[in-house]
Coordinates of C-alpha atoms in Angstrom, one line a residue:
X30 CA 39.7 -41.4 -6.8
X31 CA 39.5 -38.0 -5.1
X32 CA 39.4 -35.1 -7.6
X33 CA 42.3 -32.8 -7.0
X34 CA 43.6 -29.5 -8.3
X35 CA 47.2 -28.5 -7.3
X36 CA 48.3 -24.9 -6.9
X37 CA 52.1 -25.0 -7.0
X38 CA 55.4 -23.3 -7.7
X39 CA 57.6 -26.1 -9.0
X40 CA 60.1 -26.6 -7.2
X41 CA 61.9 -30.0 -6.6
X42 CA 59.5 -31.1 -3.9
X43 CA 56.5 -29.7 -5.8
X44 CA 57.6 -32.0 -8.7
X45 CA 57.7 -35.0 -6.5
X46 CA 54.3 -34.1 -5.1
X47 CA 52.7 -33.7 -8.5
X48 CA 54.1 -37.1 -9.7
X49 CA 52.9 -38.7 -6.4
X50 CA 49.4 -37.2 -6.7
X51 CA 49.0 -38.2 -10.3
X52 CA 49.1 -41.9 -9.2
X53 CA 46.6 -41.5 -6.3
X54 CA 44.1 -38.8 -7.2
X55 CA 42.0 -37.8 -10.2
X56 CA 44.2 -34.9 -11.1
X57 CA 42.1 -32.1 -12.7
X58 CA 45.0 -29.7 -13.4
X59 CA 47.8 -27.5 -12.2
X60 CA 47.7 -23.8 -11.4
X61 CA 51.0 -22.0 -10.8
X62 CA 52.1 -19.1 -8.6
X63 CA 55.4 -17.3 -8.0
X64 CA 57.5 -18.7 -5.2
X65 CA 60.5 -21.0 -5.8
X66 CA 61.0 -18.9 -8.9
X67 CA 59.1 -16.3 -11.0
X68 CA 55.7 -17.5 -12.2
X69 CA 56.9 -17.7 -15.8
X70 CA 59.5 -20.3 -14.6
X71 CA 57.1 -22.2 -12.3
X72 CA 54.6 -22.5 -15.1
X73 CA 57.2 -23.8 -17.5
X74 CA 58.4 -26.2 -14.9
X75 CA 54.8 -27.5 -14.4
X76 CA 54.5 -28.1 -18.1
X77 CA 57.9 -30.0 -18.1
X78 CA 56.7 -32.3 -15.3
X79 CA 53.5 -33.0 -17.3
X80 CA 55.7 -33.7 -20.4
X81 CA 57.9 -36.1 -18.4
X82 CA 55.1 -38.1 -16.9
X83 CA 52.8 -37.8 -19.9
X84 CA 50.1 -36.1 -17.8
X85 CA 47.3 -34.8 -20.1
X86 CA 46.0 -32.1 -17.7
X87 CA 45.6 -28.3 -18.1
X88 CA 48.2 -26.0 -16.6
X89 CA 47.2 -22.4 -15.9
X90 CA 49.6 -19.6 -14.8
X91 CA 48.6 -17.4 -11.9
X92 CA 49.8 -14.6 -9.7
X93 CA 53.3 -13.3 -10.1
X94 CA 53.6 -11.3 -6.9
X95 CA 52.3 -11.2 -3.4
X96 CA 49.3 -9.1 -2.4
X97 CA 51.6 -6.7 -0.6
X98 CA 55.2 -5.9 -1.5
X99 CA 57.6 -8.0 -3.5
X100 CA 59.3 -11.4 -3.1
X101 CA 62.7 -13.1 -3.4
X102 CA 62.8 -16.5 -5.1
X103 CA 64.0 -19.5 -3.0
X104 CA 67.5 -20.0 -4.4
X105 CA 67.8 -23.4 -2.8
X106 CA 65.9 -24.6 -5.9
X107 CA 68.2 -22.7 -8.3
X108 CA 67.5 -19.8 -10.6
X109 CA 64.9 -21.7 -12.7
X110 CA 63.2 -23.1 -9.6
X111 CA 64.1 -26.6 -10.8
X112 CA 67.8 -26.6 -11.5
X113 CA 69.6 -29.9 -11.8
X114 CA 66.6 -31.7 -13.4
X115 CA 67.0 -33.0 -16.9
X116 CA 63.5 -32.4 -18.0
X117 CA 62.0 -32.6 -21.5
X118 CA 60.9 -29.4 -23.2
X119 CA 57.1 -29.0 -23.1
X120 CA 55.3 -29.5 -26.4
X121 CA 52.3 -27.4 -25.3
X122 CA 51.5 -24.1 -23.7
X123 CA 49.5 -23.1 -20.6
X124 CA 45.8 -22.9 -21.2
X125 CA 44.3 -19.5 -22.0
X126 CA 42.8 -19.1 -18.6
X127 CA 44.1 -17.5 -15.3
X128 CA 44.8 -19.9 -12.4
X129 CA 42.2 -18.1 -10.3
X130 CA 39.5 -18.7 -12.9
X131 CA 40.5 -22.4 -13.2
X132 CA 40.3 -22.8 -9.4
X133 CA 36.8 -21.3 -9.3
X134 CA 35.5 -23.2 -12.4
X135 CA 36.9 -26.6 -11.3
X136 CA 35.5 -26.2 -7.8
X137 CA 32.1 -25.1 -9.1
X138 CA 32.0 -28.1 -11.4
X139 CA 32.9 -30.6 -8.7
X140 CA 30.4 -29.2 -6.2
X141 CA 31.9 -30.2 -2.9
X142 CA 34.2 -33.0 -4.1
X143 CA 37.3 -31.2 -5.2
X144 CA 40.4 -31.0 -3.0
X145 CA 42.5 -28.0 -3.6
X146 CA 46.2 -28.6 -2.7
X147 CA 48.2 -25.4 -2.2
X148 CA 51.9 -26.1 -2.0
X149 CA 53.3 -22.6 -2.8
X150 CA 52.4 -19.1 -1.6
X151 CA 48.7 -18.7 -1.1
X152 CA 48.2 -15.7 -3.4
X153 CA 46.1 -17.5 -6.0
X154 CA 43.9 -19.1 -3.4
X155 CA 43.3 -15.8 -1.6
X156 CA 42.4 -14.0 -4.8
X157 CA 40.1 -16.8 -5.8
X158 CA 38.3 -16.7 -2.4
X159 CA 37.9 -13.0 -2.7
X160 CA 36.7 -13.2 -6.3
X161 CA 34.2 -15.9 -5.6
X162 CA 33.1 -16.0 -1.9
X163 CA 31.2 -19.3 -2.5
X164 CA 34.4 -21.1 -3.3
X165 CA 35.1 -22.0 0.3
X166 CA 31.9 -24.0 0.3
X167 CA 32.3 -25.5 -3.2
X168 CA 35.6 -27.1 -2.2
X169 CA 35.8 -30.4 -0.2
X170 CA 38.8 -28.9 1.6
X171 CA 42.2 -27.1 1.1
X172 CA 45.3 -29.0 2.0
X173 CA 48.3 -26.6 2.5
X174 CA 52.0 -27.2 2.7
X175 CA 53.0 -24.2 4.8
X176 CA 53.5 -22.7 8.2
X177 CA 54.7 -24.4 11.3
X178 CA 53.6 -25.1 14.8
X179 CA 57.1 -24.5 16.0
X180 CA 60.2 -23.0 14.2
X181 CA 60.4 -21.7 10.7
X182 CA 62.9 -22.1 7.7
X183 CA 62.8 -18.8 5.8
X184 CA 62.9 -16.8 9.1
X185 CA 63.2 -18.0 12.7
X186 CA 59.5 -18.5 13.1
X187 CA 58.1 -18.2 9.6
X188 CA 57.9 -20.9 6.8
X189 CA 58.7 -19.9 3.2
X190 CA 55.3 -20.3 1.6
X191 CA 53.6 -18.3 4.2
X192 CA 56.3 -15.6 4.5
X193 CA 56.2 -15.0 0.7
X194 CA 52.6 -13.7 1.1
X195 CA 51.4 -13.4 4.7
X196 CA 48.4 -11.3 3.8
X197 CA 47.2 -14.1 1.4
X198 CA 47.7 -16.7 4.1
X199 CA 45.8 -14.7 6.6
X200 CA 42.9 -14.4 4.2
X201 CA 42.8 -18.1 3.4
X202 CA 43.0 -19.1 7.1
X203 CA 40.2 -16.7 8.0
X204 CA 37.9 -18.1 5.2
X205 CA 35.2 -20.7 5.8
X206 CA 37.1 -23.4 3.9
X207 CA 38.0 -26.7 5.6
X208 CA 41.8 -26.6 5.9
X209 CA 44.4 -29.2 6.5
X210 CA 47.9 -28.0 7.2
X211 CA 51.2 -29.8 6.6
X212 CA 53.5 -27.4 8.5
X213 CA 57.2 -27.8 9.0
X214 CA 56.7 -29.5 12.4
X215 CA 54.9 -32.2 10.3
X216 CA 57.0 -32.4 7.2
X217 CA 60.2 -32.6 9.1
X218 CA 59.1 -36.0 10.4
X219 CA 59.7 -37.5 6.9
X220 CA 63.1 -37.1 5.4
X221 CA 64.7 -37.7 2.0
X222 CA 68.4 -38.6 1.6
X223 CA 70.8 -39.9 -1.1
X224 CA 69.7 -43.5 -0.5
X225 CA 66.3 -42.6 -2.0
X226 CA 67.9 -41.1 -5.1
X227 CA 70.0 -44.2 -5.5
X228 CA 66.9 -46.4 -5.1
X229 CA 65.1 -44.6 -7.9
X230 CA 68.2 -44.7 -10.1
X231 CA 68.3 -48.5 -9.7
X232 CA 64.7 -48.8 -10.7
X233 CA 65.4 -46.9 -13.9
X234 CA 63.0 -45.2 -16.3
X235 CA 62.6 -41.6 -17.3
X236 CA 60.6 -40.5 -14.2
X237 CA 62.5 -42.3 -11.5
X238 CA 65.9 -41.3 -13.0
X239 CA 64.8 -37.7 -13.4
X240 CA 63.6 -37.5 -9.8
X241 CA 66.9 -39.0 -8.7
X242 CA 68.7 -36.2 -10.4
X243 CA 66.4 -33.6 -8.8
X244 CA 67.1 -35.1 -5.4
X245 CA 70.9 -35.1 -6.0
X246 CA 70.7 -31.3 -6.7
X247 CA 68.3 -30.5 -3.9
X248 CA 70.2 -32.5 -1.3
X249 CA 73.5 -30.9 -2.3
X250 CA 71.9 -27.5 -1.8
X251 CA 70.5 -28.5 1.5
X252 CA 73.9 -29.8 2.7
X253 CA 75.5 -26.5 1.7
X254 CA 72.9 -24.5 3.6
X255 CA 72.1 -26.7 6.6
X256 CA 75.2 -28.9 6.9
X257 CA 73.5 -32.3 6.1
X258 CA 72.6 -33.9 2.8
X259 CA 69.0 -34.6 3.9
X260 CA 65.7 -32.8 3.3
X261 CA 62.3 -32.9 4.9
X262 CA 59.7 -34.3 2.5
X263 CA 57.7 -31.0 2.4
X264 CA 55.1 -30.9 -0.4
X265 CA 54.3 -34.6 -0.7
X266 CA 53.4 -34.6 3.0
X267 CA 50.3 -32.5 2.1
X268 CA 48.9 -35.4 0.0
X269 CA 49.9 -38.4 2.1
X270 CA 47.1 -38.0 4.7
X271 CA 44.4 -38.5 2.0
X272 CA 46.0 -41.7 0.7
X273 CA 47.5 -43.2 3.9
X274 CA 45.5 -41.7 6.8
X275 CA 46.9 -44.5 9.0
X276 CA 50.3 -42.9 8.9
X277 CA 49.3 -39.5 10.2
X278 CA 47.5 -37.6 13.0
X279 CA 45.9 -34.2 12.8
X280 CA 44.6 -31.9 15.6
X281 CA 42.3 -28.8 15.2
X282 CA 43.7 -25.4 16.2
X283 CA 42.8 -21.8 15.8
X284 CA 45.7 -20.4 13.7
X285 CA 46.4 -16.8 12.8
X286 CA 49.1 -15.3 10.7
X287 CA 51.3 -12.5 12.1
X288 CA 51.4 -9.5 9.8
X289 CA 52.6 -6.5 11.9
X290 CA 55.8 -7.6 13.6
X291 CA 59.0 -7.2 11.6
X292 CA 60.6 -10.0 13.6
X293 CA 57.7 -12.4 13.5
X294 CA 56.0 -11.5 10.2
X295 CA 54.6 -14.7 8.5
X296 CA 54.5 -16.7 11.7
X297 CA 51.5 -19.1 11.9
X298 CA 50.4 -18.6 15.5
X299 CA 48.5 -21.7 16.7
X300 CA 46.5 -21.4 19.9
X301 CA 47.6 -24.8 21.2
X302 CA 46.1 -24.3 24.7
X303 CA 43.0 -22.2 24.0
X304 CA 44.5 -19.2 25.9
X305 CA 43.4 -16.5 23.5
X306 CA 39.8 -16.4 24.8
X307 CA 38.9 -13.0 26.2
X308 CA 37.1 -12.9 29.6
X309 CA 33.9 -11.6 28.0
X310 CA 33.8 -14.4 25.4
X311 CA 32.0 -17.7 26.3
X312 CA 34.0 -19.8 23.9
X313 CA 37.5 -19.8 22.6
X314 CA 38.0 -18.9 18.9
X315 CA 36.8 -21.8 16.7
X316 CA 39.5 -24.1 15.3
X317 CA 40.0 -23.1 11.7
X318 CA 42.8 -25.5 10.7
X319 CA 43.4 -29.2 11.1
X320 CA 47.2 -29.3 11.5
X321 CA 49.3 -32.4 11.1
X322 CA 51.1 -33.2 14.4
X323 CA 52.3 -36.7 13.8
X324 CA 53.5 -38.8 10.8
X325 CA 55.2 -42.1 10.6
X326 CA 58.0 -40.5 8.6
X327 CA 59.9 -43.6 7.4
X328 CA 56.7 -45.3 6.2
X329 CA 55.5 -42.1 4.5
X330 CA 58.8 -41.6 2.8
X331 CA 58.9 -45.2 1.6
X332 CA 55.3 -44.9 0.4
X333 CA 56.1 -41.8 -1.7
X334 CA 59.4 -43.2 -3.1
X335 CA 57.6 -46.4 -4.1
X336 CA 55.0 -44.4 -5.9
X337 CA 57.6 -42.5 -7.9
X338 CA 59.4 -45.8 -8.6
X339 CA 56.2 -47.2 -10.0
X340 CA 56.6 -45.0 -13.1
X341 CA 59.6 -47.1 -14.0
X342 CA 57.9 -50.4 -13.6
X343 CA 55.2 -49.8 -16.2

């Protein structure tokens, strides 16, 4: 199994991603960041997910604010970041180690084998890369749920995880790390609806039934905001390519993050036609991201739901 460390801000879709990953990767731990709620809540939510699924892995709390300015939690997940979920209270505490330290230590230990999955704002990752410049080379790659090659969700052209800390995202994208991106253009190709909640409820068991409850809440919030009781399968889509590469297609792009424009701040600007080359430059900027462009959405959704259902089948 591929060794994996997840940097997250649970979060309904984060929770599904963690449960999915625990079945398909050698999960080395969870680090938490602000995002869907304050970091104290996302850390507690991560511990609750571990309690639910009996995951014996370390959880380390991380950055509570972006590199520049402040943030507003994503209320679509509720005040706790994981409203609507009947989760057990955690019996343990986070480890006495900062998320940034855990990232660096786990990557150094794995020496080129560790995949870092970043499915929240990229603040922890940016600080870790700044703290230990060799980190980019110690990692196998970073897989990110964030950004978009087309429209946004938190702003017309900006995706929520990137918009919560654009400076951090810019730092990560400009690093030497190998990066895979699951942007909105990719994650929207796989959708969750009430039939998936019902499927999990019929399987039974603590994990499937809890995830069914999460989906009920999340889909209701999505219906209130967007008019339809469906949701893109955001965070799990950052993991599926490593387990089912036959279901996806990626393409290399040079991607920059817009920082200056009030209208477009947080936009992930992908040079899709190599047009940013200056006349005096012999080559276009190197591709720094492998972005997901195609996914067999129904098959990917079915694969993830079946993985969650497996917790109820022993």
